[in-house]
Tab-separated table of C-alpha atoms in Angstrom:
chain	number	residue	atom	x	y	z
A	1	ASP	CA	129.572	269.457	1.208
A	2	VAL	CA	132.358	271.509	2.739
A	3	GLN	CA	131.094	273.515	5.709
A	4	MET	CA	132.783	276.717	6.826
A	5	THR	CA	132.934	278.205	10.317
A	6	GLN	CA	134.402	281.488	11.512
A	7	SER	CA	135.508	282.633	14.934
A	8	PRO	CA	134.747	284.820	16.631
A	9	SER	CA	131.336	285.740	15.261
A	10	ALA	CA	131.943	289.313	16.450
A	11	LEU	CA	134.689	291.275	18.118
A	12	SER	CA	135.220	294.760	19.450
A	13	ALA	CA	138.538	296.475	18.811
A	14	SER	CA	140.203	299.873	18.801
A	15	VAL	CA	142.070	301.725	16.084
A	16	GLY	CA	145.635	300.443	16.028
A	17	ASP	CA	144.772	296.992	17.391
A	18	ARG	CA	145.983	293.811	15.753
A	19	VAL	CA	142.944	291.759	14.756
A	20	THR	CA	142.861	288.066	13.849
A	21	ILE	CA	139.877	286.157	12.461
A	22	THR	CA	139.885	282.380	12.037
A	23	CYS	CA	138.102	280.375	9.364
A	24	ARG	CA	137.840	276.594	9.479
A	25	ALA	CA	136.727	274.145	6.792
A	26	SER	CA	135.085	270.786	7.526
A	27	GLN	CA	137.568	269.098	5.196
A	28	SER	CA	140.749	270.071	3.428
A	29	ILE	CA	140.364	272.799	0.841
A	30	ASP	CA	144.094	273.151	0.135
A	31	SER	CA	144.590	276.907	-0.302
A	32	GLU	CA	141.327	277.536	-2.142
A	33	LEU	CA	140.141	280.236	0.250
A	34	ALA	CA	139.243	283.883	-0.162
A	35	TRP	CA	138.400	286.696	2.261
A	36	TYR	CA	135.941	289.537	1.704
A	37	GLN	CA	135.050	292.729	3.550
A	38	GLN	CA	131.498	294.059	3.590
A	39	LYS	CA	130.205	297.302	5.056
A	40	PRO	CA	126.497	297.872	5.828
A	41	GLY	CA	124.464	298.509	2.691
A	42	LYS	CA	127.432	297.902	0.409
A	43	ALA	CA	128.624	295.087	-1.839
A	44	PRO	CA	131.415	292.824	-0.604
A	45	LYS	CA	134.972	293.709	-1.513
A	46	SER	CA	137.669	291.179	-2.314
A	47	LEU	CA	140.635	291.182	0.083
A	48	ILE	CA	142.557	287.922	-0.197
A	49	TYR	CA	142.566	284.990	-2.615
A	50	LYS	CA	144.364	281.652	-2.608
A	51	ALA	CA	144.603	281.961	1.197
A	52	SER	CA	147.423	284.499	1.265
A	53	ASN	CA	147.417	286.591	-1.916
A	54	LEU	CA	146.432	290.224	-1.514
A	55	GLY	CA	143.793	291.499	-3.904
A	56	SER	CA	144.383	294.470	-6.160
A	57	GLY	CA	144.529	297.725	-4.230
A	58	VAL	CA	144.141	296.081	-0.834
A	59	PRO	CA	146.234	297.716	1.900
A	60	SER	CA	149.227	295.748	3.135
A	61	ARG	CA	147.920	295.758	6.721
A	62	PHE	CA	145.680	292.889	5.603
A	63	SER	CA	147.236	289.444	5.383
A	64	GLY	CA	146.009	285.885	5.102
A	65	SER	CA	147.558	282.572	6.028
A	66	GLY	CA	146.765	278.895	6.369
A	67	SER	CA	146.081	275.825	4.281
A	68	GLY	CA	144.099	272.631	4.563
A	69	THR	CA	141.349	273.301	7.091
A	70	GLU	CA	142.461	276.307	9.150
A	71	PHE	CA	142.975	279.842	7.919
A	72	THR	CA	143.447	283.287	9.401
A	73	LEU	CA	142.864	286.854	8.291
A	74	THR	CA	144.993	289.385	10.145
A	75	ILE	CA	144.701	293.152	10.199
A	76	SER	CA	148.031	294.350	11.587
A	77	SER	CA	146.854	297.774	12.730
A	78	LEU	CA	143.107	298.364	12.595
A	79	GLN	CA	142.083	301.561	10.814
A	80	PRO	CA	138.744	303.427	11.013
A	81	ASP	CA	137.842	302.177	7.523
A	82	ASP	CA	138.214	298.541	8.632
A	83	PHE	CA	135.119	298.322	10.835
A	84	ALA	CA	133.022	295.901	8.808
A	85	THR	CA	131.967	292.277	8.482
A	86	TYR	CA	134.486	289.798	7.106
A	87	TYR	CA	133.599	286.596	5.262
A	88	CYS	CA	135.762	283.683	4.219
A	89	GLN	CA	134.828	281.603	1.177
A	90	GLN	CA	136.080	278.227	0.018
A	91	TYR	CA	136.175	277.385	-3.664
A	92	ARG	CA	137.735	273.939	-3.544
A	93	THR	CA	134.322	272.288	-3.953
A	94	TYR	CA	131.663	274.549	-5.386
A	95	LYS	CA	131.587	277.785	-3.403
A	96	MET	CA	130.660	278.208	0.236
A	97	PHE	CA	130.937	281.229	2.476
A	98	GLY	CA	131.569	281.327	6.187
A	99	PRO	CA	128.947	282.961	8.436
A	100	GLY	CA	130.936	286.164	8.860
A	101	THR	CA	132.784	288.013	11.624
A	102	ARG	CA	131.637	291.489	12.565
A	103	VAL	CA	134.380	293.876	13.692
A	104	ASP	CA	133.063	296.878	15.571
A	105	MET	CA	134.490	299.699	17.597
A	106	LYS	CA	135.295	299.120	21.238
B	1	GLU	CA	138.267	299.887	-14.036
B	2	VAL	CA	135.962	296.888	-13.749
B	3	HIS	CA	132.319	297.839	-13.423
B	4	LEU	CA	129.317	295.554	-12.921
B	5	VAL	CA	125.762	296.911	-12.888
B	6	GLU	CA	122.754	294.772	-11.990
B	7	SER	CA	119.122	295.480	-12.769
B	8	GLY	CA	115.768	293.756	-12.830
B	9	GLY	CA	115.008	293.352	-9.144
B	10	GLY	CA	111.644	294.145	-7.613
B	11	LEU	CA	108.609	292.841	-5.790
B	12	VAL	CA	107.121	289.575	-7.039
B	13	GLN	CA	104.486	287.214	-5.677
B	14	PRO	CA	105.349	283.680	-4.572
B	15	GLY	CA	105.391	281.399	-7.591
B	16	GLY	CA	106.241	284.282	-9.882
B	17	SER	CA	109.228	284.912	-12.119
B	18	LEU	CA	111.878	287.581	-12.471
B	19	ARG	CA	114.877	288.070	-14.749
B	20	LEU	CA	117.962	289.809	-13.451
B	21	SER	CA	120.577	291.361	-15.727
B	22	CYS	CA	124.172	292.369	-15.158
B	23	VAL	CA	126.247	294.435	-17.566
B	24	GLY	CA	130.023	294.407	-17.282
B	25	SER	CA	132.528	296.981	-18.483
B	26	GLY	CA	136.212	297.760	-18.124
B	27	PHE	CA	137.358	294.217	-18.872
B	28	THR	CA	137.127	291.509	-21.529
B	29	PHE	CA	133.758	290.085	-20.491
B	30	SER	CA	134.004	286.972	-22.676
B	31	SER	CA	137.184	285.857	-20.890
B	32	HIS	CA	135.646	285.414	-17.442
B	33	TRP	CA	133.315	283.070	-15.623
B	34	MET	CA	130.512	285.088	-14.027
B	35	SER	CA	128.477	284.383	-10.899
B	36	TRP	CA	125.397	285.467	-9.009
B	37	VAL	CA	125.641	285.674	-5.220
B	38	ARG	CA	122.749	286.601	-2.929
B	39	GLN	CA	122.317	287.884	0.592
B	40	ALA	CA	119.045	287.633	2.467
B	41	PRO	CA	118.248	290.602	4.737
B	42	GLY	CA	120.532	290.519	7.785
B	43	LYS	CA	122.121	287.232	6.676
B	44	GLY	CA	125.345	286.015	5.130
B	45	LEU	CA	126.413	285.477	1.543
B	46	GLU	CA	125.207	282.560	-0.585
B	47	TRP	CA	126.566	281.678	-4.019
B	48	VAL	CA	123.670	281.024	-6.413
B	49	ALA	CA	125.010	280.138	-9.854
B	50	ASN	CA	127.855	280.636	-12.288
B	51	ILE	CA	128.502	280.314	-15.987
B	52	LYS	CA	131.584	279.604	-18.050
B	53	GLU	CA	133.129	282.156	-20.410
B	54	ASP	CA	131.385	280.760	-23.501
B	55	GLY	CA	128.185	279.757	-21.698
B	56	THR	CA	128.682	276.012	-22.171
B	57	ASP	CA	129.030	275.118	-18.476
B	58	LYS	CA	126.681	276.231	-15.731
B	59	TYR	CA	126.458	275.376	-12.032
B	60	PHE	CA	123.784	276.045	-9.451
B	61	ALA	CA	123.375	275.929	-5.690
B	62	ASP	CA	121.103	273.115	-4.515
B	63	SER	CA	118.643	275.698	-3.183
B	64	VAL	CA	117.860	277.024	-6.667
B	65	THR	CA	118.463	274.031	-8.952
B	66	GLY	CA	115.494	273.442	-11.229
B	67	ARG	CA	114.055	276.920	-10.602
B	68	PHE	CA	116.805	279.311	-11.692
B	69	THR	CA	118.723	279.414	-14.967
B	70	ILE	CA	121.788	281.441	-15.884
B	71	SER	CA	122.766	282.659	-19.332
B	72	ARG	CA	125.012	285.233	-20.948
B	73	ASP	CA	125.348	287.318	-24.099
B	74	ASN	CA	128.991	288.184	-24.628
B	75	ALA	CA	128.115	290.543	-27.491
B	76	LYS	CA	126.227	292.621	-24.922
B	77	ASN	CA	128.697	292.034	-22.052
B	78	SER	CA	125.770	290.727	-20.059
B	79	VAL	CA	124.884	287.858	-17.766
B	80	TYR	CA	121.328	287.000	-16.757
B	81	LEU	CA	119.583	285.122	-13.971
B	82	GLN	CA	116.115	283.817	-14.791
B	83	MET	CA	114.292	283.045	-11.568
B	84	ASP	CA	111.080	281.001	-11.738
B	85	ASN	CA	108.761	279.598	-9.088
B	86	LEU	CA	110.053	282.136	-6.612
B	87	ARG	CA	109.673	281.537	-2.878
B	88	ALA	CA	109.723	283.846	0.113
B	89	GLU	CA	113.165	282.495	1.010
B	90	ASP	CA	114.534	283.821	-2.300
B	91	THR	CA	114.103	287.359	-0.953
B	92	ALA	CA	117.584	288.844	-1.023
B	93	MET	CA	119.990	291.306	-2.527
B	94	TYR	CA	121.400	289.663	-5.646
B	95	TYR	CA	124.968	290.510	-6.609
B	96	CYS	CA	126.682	289.896	-9.919
B	97	ALA	CA	130.332	288.954	-9.463
B	98	ARG	CA	133.280	288.248	-11.707
B	99	ASP	CA	134.962	284.950	-10.950
B	100	CYS	CA	138.692	284.956	-10.362
B	101	LEU	CA	140.858	281.988	-11.278
B	102	GLY	CA	139.725	278.941	-9.361
B	103	GLY	CA	136.400	280.245	-8.172
B	104	CYS	CA	136.730	283.232	-5.901
B	105	PHE	CA	135.181	286.591	-6.767
B	106	ASP	CA	137.347	289.592	-7.566
B	107	ASN	CA	134.768	292.205	-8.511
B	108	TRP	CA	131.172	292.758	-7.431
B	109	GLY	CA	128.240	294.836	-8.623
B	110	GLN	CA	126.199	297.009	-6.275
B	111	GLY	CA	123.322	294.523	-6.172
B	112	THR	CA	119.631	294.443	-7.060
B	113	LEU	CA	116.956	293.676	-4.472
B	114	VAL	CA	114.431	290.905	-5.009
B	115	THR	CA	111.440	290.695	-2.670
B	116	VAL	CA	109.093	287.735	-2.865
B	117	SER	CA	105.878	288.486	-1.025
B	118	SER	CA	102.125	288.450	-1.496
């Protein structure tokens, strides 16, 4: 099975900061990776698919990159609405989520 | 606008059964794979099962294989999750999600809570 890790597990940041989250797969998943945002008590929201493609209606401050085993989600300028938990998910072999990265206010 | 609405959650005793339903609207339901994804309290996301557009192919996570079944009724724009022999570790919020091409999820319902406890 493909195992997913994320780093860091949590980070504190301020509005306007550039934020980068890393997701690693235990084996190559090509570009079969998605990113989701989840706020407390809410359903996840799709952000990125196929490693770097922005989902419908997702602000351009979000971007994704990577292929193979290492991927990044970048928020170019953190906004108040972006404080949330972020999950990566591989879909190369079945579907497996990373453990999540919580982004909170510094 | 895509809309997914789950129902059927509740409190059930260990060993019991529950059937979850999800109704989709705002898109051509019969043209999409559909999935169930769950999240235990305070934990991360876990894919549970998915089903092909016409219902002929189904896949399950190892943790639920043999206990859960998935089905759909395209005439009713609905997908179902039949959960049998429930365990305490099945306690979670269950989300219905529309699969995007390849196997990601592009739209999610608001979830229905399943609690397995005596």
